[in-house]
XYZ file of C-alpha atoms in Angstrom:
165
model
C 7.332 10.995 4.458
C 5.741 7.583 5.826
C 7.874 5.790 3.310
C 10.886 7.256 5.368
C 9.363 6.044 8.270
C 8.374 2.665 6.781
C 12.785 2.516 6.061
C 13.533 3.484 9.628
C 11.292 0.858 11.390
C 13.038 -1.635 9.207
C 16.402 -0.889 9.849
C 16.102 0.051 13.640
C 13.575 -3.107 14.186
C 11.161 -0.472 15.567
C 7.599 -0.277 15.816
C 5.892 0.833 12.705
C 3.043 2.653 14.955
C 6.151 4.825 16.801
C 7.479 5.351 13.476
C 4.367 6.457 11.727
C 3.837 8.370 14.712
C 7.339 9.962 15.370
C 7.726 11.107 11.560
C 4.167 12.365 10.848
C 4.521 14.488 13.895
C 7.850 16.082 12.690
C 5.621 16.790 9.172
C 1.864 17.090 9.897
C 1.457 18.923 6.561
C 2.506 16.021 4.823
C -0.967 15.476 3.235
C -2.088 12.372 4.984
C -5.855 11.995 5.578
C -8.183 13.215 8.373
C -8.560 10.196 9.789
C -4.686 9.478 9.603
C -4.082 12.965 11.566
C -6.370 11.803 14.466
C -4.141 8.496 14.907
C -1.192 10.098 14.243
C -1.909 12.882 17.130
C -2.820 10.199 19.426
C -0.251 7.938 21.523
C -2.802 4.861 22.136
C -5.070 4.911 19.517
C -5.676 1.803 17.840
C -5.893 0.730 14.340
C -9.158 2.575 12.275
C -9.942 -0.250 10.453
C -9.251 1.647 7.248
C -9.081 0.398 3.521
C -7.369 3.638 2.312
C -4.471 3.606 0.045
C -1.888 5.180 2.269
C -0.595 1.867 3.826
C -0.036 0.677 -0.033
C 1.875 4.169 -0.131
C 4.186 3.952 2.003
C 5.343 -0.046 2.105
C 8.184 -0.326 -0.731
C 10.839 -0.559 1.924
C 9.454 -3.704 2.650
C 9.669 -4.889 -0.650
C 13.182 -4.055 -0.458
C 14.284 -5.038 2.529
C 12.245 -8.677 2.389
C 14.389 -12.030 1.859
C 11.675 -14.135 0.806
C 7.969 -13.254 -0.895
C 6.424 -15.037 1.836
C 8.390 -12.969 4.103
C 7.563 -9.929 2.399
C 3.555 -10.813 2.724
C 3.922 -11.063 5.865
C 6.102 -7.732 6.759
C 3.617 -5.758 5.037
C 0.821 -6.831 6.635
C 2.241 -5.985 9.400
C 3.320 -2.420 8.045
C -0.030 -1.945 7.295
C -2.127 -3.166 10.318
C -1.151 -0.681 12.792
C -3.580 1.578 11.050
C -5.412 -0.092 7.991
C -6.580 -3.401 9.970
C -9.014 -3.443 7.093
C -8.127 -6.815 4.695
C -8.304 -4.574 1.864
C -6.082 -2.141 2.952
C -3.399 -4.492 4.008
C -4.143 -6.970 0.735
C -2.887 -2.914 -0.899
C 0.202 -3.097 1.145
C 0.813 -6.875 0.364
C 0.706 -5.825 -3.289
C 2.860 -2.968 -3.901
C 5.701 -4.445 -1.454
C 5.509 -8.252 -3.710
C 5.798 -5.870 -6.980
C 8.728 -4.439 -5.405
C 10.399 -7.630 -4.061
C 9.915 -9.337 -7.572
C 11.062 -6.465 -9.328
C 14.404 -6.408 -6.941
C 14.873 -9.959 -7.856
C 14.528 -9.791 -11.392
C 11.047 -11.259 -12.136
C 9.369 -10.021 -15.356
C 6.043 -7.676 -15.475
C 3.872 -10.356 -16.615
C 5.184 -12.638 -13.589
C 4.743 -9.669 -11.305
C 0.975 -8.926 -13.091
C 0.521 -12.581 -12.535
C 1.209 -13.082 -8.954
C -0.356 -10.386 -8.088
C -3.372 -11.210 -10.124
C -3.997 -14.472 -8.620
C -3.187 -13.692 -5.058
C -5.276 -10.554 -5.120
C -8.120 -10.967 -7.661
C -6.883 -7.387 -8.724
C -7.298 -6.976 -12.721
C -4.179 -5.629 -14.301
C -4.429 -6.402 -17.945
C -5.431 -2.626 -19.272
C -2.770 -1.060 -20.097
C -2.527 2.874 -18.376
C -3.628 4.229 -21.681
C -6.928 2.581 -21.350
C -7.181 3.627 -17.687
C -6.296 7.553 -17.974
C -9.419 8.701 -19.933
C -11.830 10.069 -17.282
C -9.977 8.425 -14.561
C -9.022 10.525 -11.220
C -6.749 8.830 -8.032
C -9.278 7.659 -5.794
C -8.268 7.554 -1.839
C -9.361 4.433 -0.886
C -8.184 1.013 -1.883
C -11.366 -0.612 -1.920
C -15.047 1.239 -2.820
C -17.915 -1.102 -1.259
C -21.149 -0.405 -3.729
C -19.277 -0.875 -6.942
C -17.613 -3.450 -8.572
C -14.765 -5.638 -7.345
C -12.475 -4.451 -10.028
C -12.815 -1.129 -8.837
C -9.554 -1.614 -6.417
C -7.291 1.167 -6.189
C -4.949 -0.623 -8.555
C -7.394 0.172 -11.382
C -7.929 3.522 -10.380
C -4.867 4.678 -8.736
C -2.448 4.574 -10.987
C 1.179 4.016 -9.452
C 0.480 0.534 -9.030
C -0.705 -0.479 -12.288
C 2.173 1.418 -13.361
C 5.159 0.028 -11.755
C 3.450 -3.469 -13.312
C 2.498 -2.150 -16.980
C 5.556 0.068 -17.972
């Protein structure tokens, strides 16, 4: 639902916060986290410094719409910052949007992996078969009190799958 809201904001040149609230209020049981739902139900709540993965999950339209990598990175940050204004929440959105953009532009998996690893510091070398045993999806992009390689792309399978497939 929020992916559609992101596309709507891009197509209509609308404010991301307004689009997320409009669509989120239409579909309040769409499976969003509690902090997001509280933000959603307020007309003027500020960003809540989240490093959660929702900013990465909703950003794919930015990668399809962008005309350059620089534009995609800037727009991904803009789409994330209305809720996920923590640097890790923004970085996660930028990683996904840049992967989509590069894939759309015909870049190889190796080129996509290298760019994301270089820009973000994410270790994208493990295969999905190496990641899958004993792993479960986590609900945030960066975990404090754990090593830097515990970023969501290692534990949250969609991005690593998109790069490794």
